[in-house]
Coordinates of C-alpha atoms in Angstrom, one line a residue:
X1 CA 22.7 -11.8 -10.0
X2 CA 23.0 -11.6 -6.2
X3 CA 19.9 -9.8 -5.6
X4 CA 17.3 -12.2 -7.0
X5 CA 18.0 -13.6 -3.4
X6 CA 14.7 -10.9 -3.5
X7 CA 12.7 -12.9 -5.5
X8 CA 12.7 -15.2 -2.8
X9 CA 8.8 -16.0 -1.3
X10 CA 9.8 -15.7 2.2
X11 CA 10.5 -11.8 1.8
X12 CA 6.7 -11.2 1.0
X13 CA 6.2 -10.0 3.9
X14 CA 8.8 -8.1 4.4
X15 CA 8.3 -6.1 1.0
X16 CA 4.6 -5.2 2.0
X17 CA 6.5 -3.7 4.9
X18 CA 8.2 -1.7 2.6
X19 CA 5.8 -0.9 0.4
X20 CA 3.3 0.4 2.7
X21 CA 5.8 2.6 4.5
X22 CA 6.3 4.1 1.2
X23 CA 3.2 4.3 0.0
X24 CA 2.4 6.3 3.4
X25 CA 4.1 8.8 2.0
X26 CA 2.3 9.3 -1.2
X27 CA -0.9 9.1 1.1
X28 CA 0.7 12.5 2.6
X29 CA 1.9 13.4 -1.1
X30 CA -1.6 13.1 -2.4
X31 CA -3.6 14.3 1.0
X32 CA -1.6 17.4 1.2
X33 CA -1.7 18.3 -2.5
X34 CA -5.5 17.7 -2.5
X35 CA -6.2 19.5 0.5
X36 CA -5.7 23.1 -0.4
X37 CA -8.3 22.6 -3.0
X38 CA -10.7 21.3 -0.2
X39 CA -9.8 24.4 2.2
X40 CA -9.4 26.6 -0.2
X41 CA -13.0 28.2 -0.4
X42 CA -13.2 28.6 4.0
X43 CA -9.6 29.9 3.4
X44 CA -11.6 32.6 0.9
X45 CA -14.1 32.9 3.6
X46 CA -11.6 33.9 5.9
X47 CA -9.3 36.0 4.6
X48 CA -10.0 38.3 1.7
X49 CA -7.4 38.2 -1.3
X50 CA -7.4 38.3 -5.1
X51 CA -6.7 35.7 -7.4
X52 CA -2.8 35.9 -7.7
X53 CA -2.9 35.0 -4.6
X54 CA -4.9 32.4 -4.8
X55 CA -3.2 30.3 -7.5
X56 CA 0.3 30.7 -5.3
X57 CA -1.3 29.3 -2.4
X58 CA -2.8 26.7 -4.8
X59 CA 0.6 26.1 -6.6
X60 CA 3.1 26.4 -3.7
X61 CA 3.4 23.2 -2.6
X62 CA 4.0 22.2 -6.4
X63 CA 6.5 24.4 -6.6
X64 CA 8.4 23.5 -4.0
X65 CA 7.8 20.2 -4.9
X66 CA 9.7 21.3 -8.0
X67 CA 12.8 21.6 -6.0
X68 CA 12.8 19.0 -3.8
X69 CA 12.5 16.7 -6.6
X70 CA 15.5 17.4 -8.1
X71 CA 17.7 18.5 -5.2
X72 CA 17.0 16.1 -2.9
X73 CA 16.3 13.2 -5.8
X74 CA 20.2 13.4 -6.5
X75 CA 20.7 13.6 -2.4
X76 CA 19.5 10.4 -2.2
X77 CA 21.4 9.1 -4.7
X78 CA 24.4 10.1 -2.8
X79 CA 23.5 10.2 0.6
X80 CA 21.8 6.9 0.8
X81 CA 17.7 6.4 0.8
X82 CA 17.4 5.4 4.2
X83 CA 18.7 8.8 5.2
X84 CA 16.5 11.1 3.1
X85 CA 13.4 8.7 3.2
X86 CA 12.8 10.0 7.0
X87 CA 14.6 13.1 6.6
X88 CA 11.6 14.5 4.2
X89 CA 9.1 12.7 6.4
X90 CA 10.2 15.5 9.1
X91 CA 9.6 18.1 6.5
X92 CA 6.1 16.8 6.4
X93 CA 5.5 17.2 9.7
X94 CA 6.7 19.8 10.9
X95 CA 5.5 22.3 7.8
X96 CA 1.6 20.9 7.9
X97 CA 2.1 22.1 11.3
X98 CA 2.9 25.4 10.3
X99 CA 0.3 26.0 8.0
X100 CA -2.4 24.8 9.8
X101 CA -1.2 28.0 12.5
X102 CA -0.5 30.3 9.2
X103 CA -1.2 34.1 10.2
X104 CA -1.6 35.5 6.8
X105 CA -1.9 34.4 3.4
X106 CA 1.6 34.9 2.5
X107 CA 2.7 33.0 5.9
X108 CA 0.2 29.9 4.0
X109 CA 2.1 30.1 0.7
X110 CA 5.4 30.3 2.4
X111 CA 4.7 27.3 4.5
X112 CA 3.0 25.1 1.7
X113 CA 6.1 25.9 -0.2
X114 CA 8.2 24.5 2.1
X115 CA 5.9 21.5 2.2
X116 CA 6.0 21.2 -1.8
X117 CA 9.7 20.4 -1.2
X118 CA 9.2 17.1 1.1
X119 CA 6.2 16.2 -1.2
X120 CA 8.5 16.7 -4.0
X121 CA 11.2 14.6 -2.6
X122 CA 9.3 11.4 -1.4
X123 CA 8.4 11.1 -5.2
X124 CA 12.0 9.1 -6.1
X125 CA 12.7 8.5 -2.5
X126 CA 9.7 5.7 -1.9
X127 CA 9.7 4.8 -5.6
X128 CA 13.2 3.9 -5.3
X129 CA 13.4 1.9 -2.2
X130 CA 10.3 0.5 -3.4
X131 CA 12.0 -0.6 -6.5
X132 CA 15.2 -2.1 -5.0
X133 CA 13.4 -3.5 -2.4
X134 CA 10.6 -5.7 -4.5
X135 CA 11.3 -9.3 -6.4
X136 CA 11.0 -9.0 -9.8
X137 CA 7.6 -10.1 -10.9
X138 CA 5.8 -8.0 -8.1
X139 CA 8.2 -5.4 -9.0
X140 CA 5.3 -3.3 -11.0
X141 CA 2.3 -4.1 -8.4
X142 CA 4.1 -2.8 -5.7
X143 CA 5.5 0.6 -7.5
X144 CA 1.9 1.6 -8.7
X145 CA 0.8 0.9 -5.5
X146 CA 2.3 3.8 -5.0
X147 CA 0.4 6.0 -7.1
X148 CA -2.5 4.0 -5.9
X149 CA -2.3 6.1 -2.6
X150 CA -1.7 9.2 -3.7
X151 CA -5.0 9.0 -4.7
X152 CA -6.3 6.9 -1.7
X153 CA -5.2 10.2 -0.2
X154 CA -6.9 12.2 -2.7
X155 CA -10.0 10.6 -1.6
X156 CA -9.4 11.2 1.8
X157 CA -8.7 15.0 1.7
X158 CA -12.2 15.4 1.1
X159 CA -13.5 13.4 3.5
X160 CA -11.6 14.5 5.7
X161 CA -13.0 18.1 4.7
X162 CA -16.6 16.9 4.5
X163 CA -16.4 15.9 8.4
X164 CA -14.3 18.8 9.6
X165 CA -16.5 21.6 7.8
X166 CA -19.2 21.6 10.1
X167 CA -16.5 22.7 12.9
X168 CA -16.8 26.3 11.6
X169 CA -14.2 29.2 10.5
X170 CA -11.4 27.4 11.4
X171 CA -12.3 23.9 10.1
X172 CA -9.6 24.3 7.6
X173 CA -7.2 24.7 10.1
X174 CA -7.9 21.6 11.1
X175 CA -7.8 20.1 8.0
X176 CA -4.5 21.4 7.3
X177 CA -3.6 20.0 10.6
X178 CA -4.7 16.6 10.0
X179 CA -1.7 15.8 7.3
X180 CA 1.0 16.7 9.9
X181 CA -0.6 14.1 12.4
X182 CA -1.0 11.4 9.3
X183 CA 2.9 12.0 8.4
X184 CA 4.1 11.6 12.2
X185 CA 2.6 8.3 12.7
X186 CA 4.5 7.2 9.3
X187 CA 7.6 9.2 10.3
X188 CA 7.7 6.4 13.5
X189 CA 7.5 3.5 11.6
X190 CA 9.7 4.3 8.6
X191 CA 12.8 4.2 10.6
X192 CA 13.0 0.8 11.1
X193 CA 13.5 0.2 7.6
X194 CA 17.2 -0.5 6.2
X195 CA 19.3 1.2 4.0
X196 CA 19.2 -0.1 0.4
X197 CA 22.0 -2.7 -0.2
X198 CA 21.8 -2.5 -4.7
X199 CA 22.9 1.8 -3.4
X200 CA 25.5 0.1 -0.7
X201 CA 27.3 -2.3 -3.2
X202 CA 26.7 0.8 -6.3
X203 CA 28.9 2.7 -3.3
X204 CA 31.4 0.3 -3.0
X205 CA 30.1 -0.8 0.6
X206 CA 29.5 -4.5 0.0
X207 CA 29.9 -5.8 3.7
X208 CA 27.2 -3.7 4.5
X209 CA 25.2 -4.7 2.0
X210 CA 25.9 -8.9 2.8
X211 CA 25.1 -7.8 5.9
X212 CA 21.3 -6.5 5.4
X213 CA 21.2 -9.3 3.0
X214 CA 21.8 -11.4 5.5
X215 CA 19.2 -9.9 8.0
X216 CA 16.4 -9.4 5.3
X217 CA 16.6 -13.1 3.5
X218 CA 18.8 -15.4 5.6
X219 CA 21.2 -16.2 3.4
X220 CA 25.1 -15.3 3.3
X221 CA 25.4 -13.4 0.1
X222 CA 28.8 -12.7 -1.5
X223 CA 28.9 -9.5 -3.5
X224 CA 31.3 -8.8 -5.6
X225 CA 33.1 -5.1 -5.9
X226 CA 30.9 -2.7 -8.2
X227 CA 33.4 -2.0 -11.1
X228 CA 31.3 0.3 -13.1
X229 CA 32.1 4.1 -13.0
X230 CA 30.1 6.0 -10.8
X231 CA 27.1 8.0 -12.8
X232 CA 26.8 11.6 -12.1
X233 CA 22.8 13.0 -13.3
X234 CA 24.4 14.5 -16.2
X235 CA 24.4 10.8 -17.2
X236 CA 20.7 11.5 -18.0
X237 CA 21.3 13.7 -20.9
X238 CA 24.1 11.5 -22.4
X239 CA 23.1 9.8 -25.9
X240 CA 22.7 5.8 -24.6
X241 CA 20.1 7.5 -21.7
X242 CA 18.5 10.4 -23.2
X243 CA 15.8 8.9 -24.8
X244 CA 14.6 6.8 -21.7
X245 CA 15.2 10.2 -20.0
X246 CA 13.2 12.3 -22.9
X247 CA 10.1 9.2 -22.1
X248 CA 9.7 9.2 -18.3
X249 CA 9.5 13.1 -18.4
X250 CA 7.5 14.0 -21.2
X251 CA 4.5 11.3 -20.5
X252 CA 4.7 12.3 -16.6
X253 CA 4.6 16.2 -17.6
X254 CA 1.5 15.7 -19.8
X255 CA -0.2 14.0 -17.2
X256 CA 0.5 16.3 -14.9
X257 CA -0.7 18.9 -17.0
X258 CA -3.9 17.6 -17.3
X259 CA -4.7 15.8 -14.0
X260 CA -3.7 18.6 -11.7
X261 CA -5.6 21.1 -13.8
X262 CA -9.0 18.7 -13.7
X263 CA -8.3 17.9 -9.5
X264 CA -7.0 21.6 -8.7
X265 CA -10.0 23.0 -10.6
X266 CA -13.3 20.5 -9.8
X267 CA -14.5 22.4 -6.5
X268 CA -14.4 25.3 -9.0
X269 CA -15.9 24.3 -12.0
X270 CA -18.6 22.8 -10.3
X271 CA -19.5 25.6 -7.3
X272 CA -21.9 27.3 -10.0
X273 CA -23.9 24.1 -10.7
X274 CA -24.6 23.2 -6.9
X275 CA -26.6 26.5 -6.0
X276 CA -24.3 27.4 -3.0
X277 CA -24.3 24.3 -1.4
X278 CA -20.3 23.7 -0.4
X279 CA -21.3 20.2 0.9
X280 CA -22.3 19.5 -2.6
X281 CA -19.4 20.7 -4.6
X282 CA -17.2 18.1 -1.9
X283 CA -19.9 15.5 -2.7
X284 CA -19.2 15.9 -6.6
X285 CA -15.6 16.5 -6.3
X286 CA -14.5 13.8 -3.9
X287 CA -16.5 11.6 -6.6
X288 CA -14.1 12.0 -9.3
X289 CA -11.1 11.5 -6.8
X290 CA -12.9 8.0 -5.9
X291 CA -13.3 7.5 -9.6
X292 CA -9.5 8.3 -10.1
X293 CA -8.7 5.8 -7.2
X294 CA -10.5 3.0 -8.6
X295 CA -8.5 3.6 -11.9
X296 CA -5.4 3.6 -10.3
X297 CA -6.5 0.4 -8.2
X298 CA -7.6 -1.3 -11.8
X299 CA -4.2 -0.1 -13.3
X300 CA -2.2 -1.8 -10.6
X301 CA -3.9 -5.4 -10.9
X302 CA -3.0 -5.0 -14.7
X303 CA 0.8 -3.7 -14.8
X304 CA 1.9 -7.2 -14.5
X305 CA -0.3 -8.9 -16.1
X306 CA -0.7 -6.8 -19.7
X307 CA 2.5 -4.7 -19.1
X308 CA 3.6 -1.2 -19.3
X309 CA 3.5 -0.5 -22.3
X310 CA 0.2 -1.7 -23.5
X311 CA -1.6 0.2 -20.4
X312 CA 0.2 3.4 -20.7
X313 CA -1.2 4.0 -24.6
X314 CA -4.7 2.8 -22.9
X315 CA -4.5 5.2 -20.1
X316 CA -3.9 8.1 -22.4
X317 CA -6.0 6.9 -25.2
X318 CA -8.8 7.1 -22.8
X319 CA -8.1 10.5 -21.1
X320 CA -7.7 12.4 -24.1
X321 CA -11.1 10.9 -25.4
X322 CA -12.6 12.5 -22.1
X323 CA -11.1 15.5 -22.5
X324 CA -12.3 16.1 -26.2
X325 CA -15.6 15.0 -25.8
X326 CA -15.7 17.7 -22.3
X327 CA -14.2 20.5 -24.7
X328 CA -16.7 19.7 -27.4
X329 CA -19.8 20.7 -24.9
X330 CA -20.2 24.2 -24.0
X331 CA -22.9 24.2 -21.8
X332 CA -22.4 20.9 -19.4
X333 CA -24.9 20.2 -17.0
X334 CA -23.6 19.5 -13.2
X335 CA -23.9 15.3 -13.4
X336 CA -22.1 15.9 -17.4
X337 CA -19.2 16.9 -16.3
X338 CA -18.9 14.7 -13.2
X339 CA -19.2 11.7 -15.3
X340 CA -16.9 12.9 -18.0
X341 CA -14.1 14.2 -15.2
X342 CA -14.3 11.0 -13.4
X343 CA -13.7 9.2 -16.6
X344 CA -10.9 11.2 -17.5
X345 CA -9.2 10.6 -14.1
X346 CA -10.0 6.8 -14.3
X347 CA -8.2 6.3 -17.8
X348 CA -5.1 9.2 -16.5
X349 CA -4.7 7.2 -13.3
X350 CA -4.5 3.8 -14.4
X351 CA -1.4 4.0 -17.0
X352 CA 0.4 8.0 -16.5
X353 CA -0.9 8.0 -12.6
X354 CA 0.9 4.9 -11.6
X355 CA 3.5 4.2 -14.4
X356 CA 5.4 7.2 -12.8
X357 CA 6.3 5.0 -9.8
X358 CA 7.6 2.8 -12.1
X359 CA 9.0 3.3 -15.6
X360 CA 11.8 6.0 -13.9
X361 CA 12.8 3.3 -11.4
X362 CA 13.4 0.5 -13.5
X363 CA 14.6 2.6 -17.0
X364 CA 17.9 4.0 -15.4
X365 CA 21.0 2.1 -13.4
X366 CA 21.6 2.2 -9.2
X367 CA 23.6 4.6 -9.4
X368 CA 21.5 7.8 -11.0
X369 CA 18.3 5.7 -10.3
X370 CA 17.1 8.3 -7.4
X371 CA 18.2 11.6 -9.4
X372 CA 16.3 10.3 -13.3
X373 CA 13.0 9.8 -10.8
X374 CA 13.4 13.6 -9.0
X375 CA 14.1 15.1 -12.4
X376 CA 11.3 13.7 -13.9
X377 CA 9.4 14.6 -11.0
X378 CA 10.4 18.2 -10.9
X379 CA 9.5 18.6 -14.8
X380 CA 6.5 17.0 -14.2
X381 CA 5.8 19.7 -11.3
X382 CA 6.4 22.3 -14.5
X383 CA 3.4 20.3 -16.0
X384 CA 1.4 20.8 -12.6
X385 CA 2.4 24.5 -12.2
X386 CA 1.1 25.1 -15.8
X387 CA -2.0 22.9 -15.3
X388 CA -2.7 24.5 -12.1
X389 CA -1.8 28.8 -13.6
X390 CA -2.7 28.8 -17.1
X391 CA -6.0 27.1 -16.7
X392 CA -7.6 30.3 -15.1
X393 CA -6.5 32.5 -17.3
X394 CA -7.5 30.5 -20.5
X395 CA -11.2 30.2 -18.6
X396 CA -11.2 33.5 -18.9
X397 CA -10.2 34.6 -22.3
X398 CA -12.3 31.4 -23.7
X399 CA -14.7 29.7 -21.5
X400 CA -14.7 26.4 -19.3
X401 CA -15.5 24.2 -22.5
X402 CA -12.7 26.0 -24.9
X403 CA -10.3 25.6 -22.2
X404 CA -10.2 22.2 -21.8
X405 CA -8.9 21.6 -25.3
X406 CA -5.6 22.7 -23.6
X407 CA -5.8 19.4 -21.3
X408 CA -7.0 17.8 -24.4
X409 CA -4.1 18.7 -26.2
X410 CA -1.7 17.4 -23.4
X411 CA -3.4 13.9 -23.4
X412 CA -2.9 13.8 -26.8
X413 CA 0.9 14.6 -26.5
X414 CA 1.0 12.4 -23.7
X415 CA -0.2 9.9 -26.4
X416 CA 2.0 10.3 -29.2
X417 CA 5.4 10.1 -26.5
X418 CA 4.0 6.8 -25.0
X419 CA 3.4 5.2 -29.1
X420 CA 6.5 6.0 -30.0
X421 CA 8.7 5.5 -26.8
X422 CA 7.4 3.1 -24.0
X423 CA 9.0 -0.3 -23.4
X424 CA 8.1 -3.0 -22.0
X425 CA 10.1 -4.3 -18.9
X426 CA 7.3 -6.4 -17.1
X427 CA 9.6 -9.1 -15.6
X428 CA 13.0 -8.1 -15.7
X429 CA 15.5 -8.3 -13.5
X430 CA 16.4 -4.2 -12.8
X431 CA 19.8 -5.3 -13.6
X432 CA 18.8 -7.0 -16.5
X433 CA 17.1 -4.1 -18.2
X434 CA 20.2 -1.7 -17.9
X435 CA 22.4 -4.9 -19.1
X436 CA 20.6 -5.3 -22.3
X437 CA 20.7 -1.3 -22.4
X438 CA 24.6 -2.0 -22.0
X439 CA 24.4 -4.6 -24.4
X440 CA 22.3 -2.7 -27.3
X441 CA 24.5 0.5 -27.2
X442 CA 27.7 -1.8 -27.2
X443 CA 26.7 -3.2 -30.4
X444 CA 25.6 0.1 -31.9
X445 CA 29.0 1.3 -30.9
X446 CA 30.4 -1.4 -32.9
X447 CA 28.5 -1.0 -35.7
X448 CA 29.2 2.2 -35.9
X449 CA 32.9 1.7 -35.7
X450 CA 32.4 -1.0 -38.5
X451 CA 30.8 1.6 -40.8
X452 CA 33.6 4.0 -40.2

């Protein structure tokens, strides 16, 4: 195959580049989801609203995360990834702007929304690039670095909130604020990168692709013409892909479910144990996002060494253990429950938290590669929404400890998809994994003909 001119050592450097462009952008992904939670009670302070409000200022960005997912997932697919990798990185900037100057709580959601929809779409954008971009046996490292700095951004929301709270009634302004700044230093730096050349020759542009073949290794490639049929994202739901598709959206939604609904939730769930002390609940909070960073840092130095497969079962094996033993305690004590949430992160972040940078990048061809990532994005976003809004109201009907079963149960779920259906593709060639796709369904299709 042409492109394990990729593999080669000299382009090390070269793929960090990439990488940490990308990863910027999950940085911004995971500040500016994290952030709101952080703000959220000064925002209470300041303006006076109920709680409907409230969870659509929480959830906004998620759902418009949603939508840029799967719109602008299957733009970049036909638009190129060059093109929509800075495009969304103006969204970024120019929405966290926005919000930070918001004159009313609907102005906030309105704004955060439009945010969700760059967040949503630098999901398959970086993973993508990423993906194409990284030699085959560093492949998995790089992608869950990825997820890596979403959390490294997690981290950073609150303490970027822990130094900006003493600044008074508009310190979450400036919070808010601070993610538009972050997002126009990456917004500089990611257009230098090139366009993708596996999308140029899956477009029928090979010269262009020789060409930043030739800029990128050194070496005159020759590639020949891309014969296959273009893939439209109905692809997804045909009966040789549905079962990877089923896979990377069912484990990312139940991870979703239950990660956003611990992360959105901590600074509430611990306020009444901290006797009014807001530096505290940051303190306890910002400790199980460090504890979540460290499992996604432990999950990438293992993806290529005990592969996918065996450390998505481990990563939901442990969360759901977390959750039931949480669930099973109805009356927690403040350090309880920050040891048992940072455990649950830990074990969610370093299998479901990274894998989701990789699994929809290397399971699906060139072509539709983009669009399977945004649409398992955008359903994991219905995972987020649910984690995020039904959480509340289940609080209330049941308690803190009886609600948690519901993340319980989604771990478990998360479980029983990743037994069943995860492979392993630790050091395959991308283009090897969808040839021996090609290759299985070919012979099923023959066998199949044989019977009949």
């Amino acid at each position: 195959m042409i492109f394990e001119h990729l593999d080669s050592p000299q382009l090390k450097r070269f793929q960090r580049k990439v990488t940490l462009l990308s990863a910027g952008g999950t940085f911004l992904d995971g500040f500016d989801l994290t952030v709101i939670a952080v703000a959220m009670p000064l925002i209470l302070d300041h303006w006076e609203f109920g709680p409907g409000m409230q969870g659509l200022i929480t959830s906004s960005a998620v759902i418009g995360s949603f939508i840029g997912a799967i719109w602008l997932g299957n733009l970049t697919d036909k638009y190129g990834r060059k093109a929509m990798y800075v495009v969304d990185l103006l969204a970024f900037v120019v929405f966290a702007t926005l919000t930070a100057f918001a004159l009313a709580p609907w102005q906030l959601a309105l704004f955060r929304f439009l945010l969700g929809i760059g967040i949503g779409a630098d999901y398959p954008i970086s993973a993508t690039l990423v993906s194409e971009f990284s030699a085959t046996q560093s492949r998995g490292r790089h992608s869950t670095s990825l997820g890596a700095m979403w959390f490294v951004g997690a981290v950073v929301a609150y303490l970027v909130g822990i130094l900006l709270v003493p600044l008074g009634e508009n310190a979450w302004r400036y919070m808010l604020l601070t993610g538009a700044i972050f997002a126009l230093i990456v917004f500089f730096f990611r257009v230098t990168l090139p366009e993708s050349p596996r999308w140029l020759t899956a477009r029928g542009r090979e010269k262009e692709a020789e060409e930043i073949m030739l800029k990128i290794t050194g070496q005159k490639v020759k590639i020949q013409p891309n014969m296959k049929p273009k893939q439209k994202i109905s692809s997804l739901f045909t009966k040789g892909l549905f079962r990877r598709t089923f896979f990377v959206c069912g484990f990312w939604f139940c991870y979703a479910v239950a990660y956003y609904g611990i992360s959105m939730y901590t600074p509430t769930i611990l306020k009444p144990f901290t006797h009014g002390s807001q530096m505290m609940v940051y303190i306890g909070s910002g400790t199980v996002s460090l504890l979540g960073l460290i499992g996604a840092i432990i999950g990438m130095n293992l993806v290529e060494r005990i592969g996918r497969r065996p450390l998505i079962i481990t990563s939901f094996t442990g969360l759901s253990i977390a959750l039931i033993i949480l669930a099973l305690n109805p009356s927690p004590t403040m350090a309880f429950l920050v040891i048992l949430f940072s455990f649950a992160v830990l074990f969610a972040n370093m299998g479901g938290g990274i894998l989701n940078f990789v699994y929809p990048t290397e399971l699906f061809p060139t072509g539709i590669r983009a669009s399977a990532s945004g649409l398992a994005t955008a359903v994991s976003r219905i995972g987020s929404i649910m984690g995020i809004l039904v959480f509340p109201n289940l609080v209330v009907a049941w308690g803190n400890s009886k609600a948690l079963w519901f993340f319980a149960a989604a771990g478990l779920l998360g479980l029983l998809i990743s037994a069943i259906l995860a492979p392993e593709t630790k050091g395959k060639n991308l283009e090897l994994i969808n040839q021996e796709f090609d290759e299985k369904n070919a012979e099923a299709g023959g066998k199949n003909g044989n019977l009949a």
